[in-house]
Amino acid sequence: MPDHVQPDPDADGAAEIRIPDVSDGLIDRSVYTDPALYRVELQRIFARAWNFMCHETQIPNAGDYFINYIGEDQVIVVRGEDGTVHVLMNTCRHRGNALCRAELGNTKAFVCSYHGWTYGLDGKLIGIPGKADFYRDRIDQADWGLVPAARVDHYKGFYFATLDPQAPSLFDYLGDVGRVGMESMLAYGDVVVLDGVQKNVIDCNWKIAVDNLFDWYHVKVSHNSASRVGFLNQAAMMPMTQMVMLGELGHAIGGPMVTREEQAKIDALSDEERLAIDRLPDAERPKVAPTLRRPLRSTATKAAMGPVGVRASGHPNIFPNLWISTRGMQMSLRLPRGPAATEIWWFTVMPKSFTPEQRRAAKKFIIHSFGPAGLLEQDDGENWSQSTMAGRGVASRRYPHNMQMAMGQDEVMVDATGQKAIETRVNEHAQRWTYRCWAEWLRARDWPELMQTRSPSPTGRV
Ligand code: FES
Ligand SMILES: [Fe+2]
């Protein structure tokens, strides 16, 4: 079986392409449309990064599998006989056929539908029809197993994989800000990720879908209809009290914050009191809870998130494309499908401690929020699509996108614990940070070079 995938740093002409300068907050439209740049993104971002695969509760038993992607490489995430989670390229080593066609399920082995080569749960080739008669026994099965990811690891049950053996550990990759983001899903303790990932394709560049998750400027306008029918509480968005955390390698959190005063009131509550408030219906909570509809984090989560992170109530993005949303109860992957198409996946993250009533209410809220039938992403998708398409014209592509809001006008505050955040109003700091890190990923030939040249998490004026 091959050791792992071997990314070629110069594949796809990476050395020759022009990576636009984004440091002035002006984004050249080619970043959304250039097919050559897109190929390099697949190579130098997706094949290099730790990519989210699935949660442990989606594949609890031996033989359980879930299909996902690393860039455009389709992979099978499968639990082996001994409980180990494997991530294997979903492509037969004979003629490349996709082995597994179902999105999830349970199996004893993977049998290719073309000529019948059969692979075990660990990817080993365990059967070749006609091995003696047709191959005359002149094939070494051990050489033709499925190609595994270089490394697989999990953060508190959330599995990730990387194709690059030089990648840092998942823990280090996430860093402080990425870990705060992951912890935001654990506000109520252990979770289960429900079956039924919602999937749809939007004809936009994947980065437009990513940078929008930090964008609290569009909410009042794009989602006006959701507000008018009473689904969105615009006052609760608090555009004037926002927090941004910028993490190394491109992770970031941006959006509303819990103020210090509010946090002090929450800290005065016991876990039992917090739980009682969390169990109130949405309409009731704002009357008693100082943070309106946001989850009141448990003592354990508070400790893991740190004194600053616990007040970040906005949207985390785990670079490159994992968005954690909806009070930590939805996760979305923005999967690239060419420069002008993005497949959007929505996972539902349900706290195990929720009562049946809370579950029902959470599911209803989730289905109405994001996903193909949600009120919010339909508004967004149309805008992202038009923003992408308008980069194709020979005249329009000469005019960059403006991402300069609040540039040079805010200060990074450093807590005594070392956690950093910008406390401000609506801004575009996290968007600019995302593109700055994106450019660094593209310029670096490999992990050692990226680790040497990446920007440190900013301090001072930003
Ligand atoms: S392509 Fe899979 S067995 Fe031939
Ligand atoms: Fe939106």
mmCIF file of C-alpha atoms and ligand atoms in Angstrom, residues 91-99 111-119 129 135, ligand 1:
data_model
loop_
_atom_site.group_PDB
_atom_site.id
_atom_site.type_symbol
_atom_site.label_atom_id
_atom_site.label_comp_id
_atom_site.label_asym_id
_atom_site.label_seq_id
_atom_site.Cartn_x
_atom_site.Cartn_y
_atom_site.Cartn_z
ATOM 1 C CA THR A 91 -10.558 5.915 -6.330
ATOM 2 C CA CYS A 92 -9.829 2.355 -7.367
ATOM 3 C CA ARG A 93 -6.165 1.682 -8.015
ATOM 4 C CA HIS A 94 -7.010 -0.324 -11.129
ATOM 5 C CA ARG A 95 -8.702 2.231 -13.430
ATOM 6 C CA GLY A 96 -9.699 4.954 -11.024
ATOM 7 C CA ASN A 97 -13.378 4.173 -10.635
ATOM 8 C CA ALA A 98 -15.035 5.616 -7.516
ATOM 9 C CA LEU A 99 -15.314 2.701 -5.108
ATOM 10 C CA VAL A 111 -15.883 -3.687 -3.874
ATOM 11 C CA CYS A 112 -15.224 -1.856 -7.119
ATOM 12 C CA SER A 113 -18.214 -1.896 -9.454
ATOM 13 C CA TYR A 114 -15.994 -1.974 -12.573
ATOM 14 C CA HIS A 115 -13.889 -5.167 -12.360
ATOM 15 C CA GLY A 116 -14.378 -6.185 -8.750
ATOM 16 C CA TRP A 117 -11.124 -5.307 -6.990
ATOM 17 C CA THR A 118 -11.931 -5.452 -3.273
ATOM 18 C CA TYR A 119 -10.421 -3.410 -0.459
ATOM 19 C CA PRO A 129 -10.817 -11.310 -9.569
ATOM 20 C CA TYR A 135 -2.752 -11.771 -14.043
HETATM 21 S S1 FES B 1 -11.535 0.118 -11.934
HETATM 22 FE FE1 FES B 1 -11.813 -0.834 -10.059
HETATM 23 S S2 FES B 1 -11.567 -2.936 -10.489
HETATM 24 FE FE2 FES B 1 -11.203 -1.989 -12.384
#
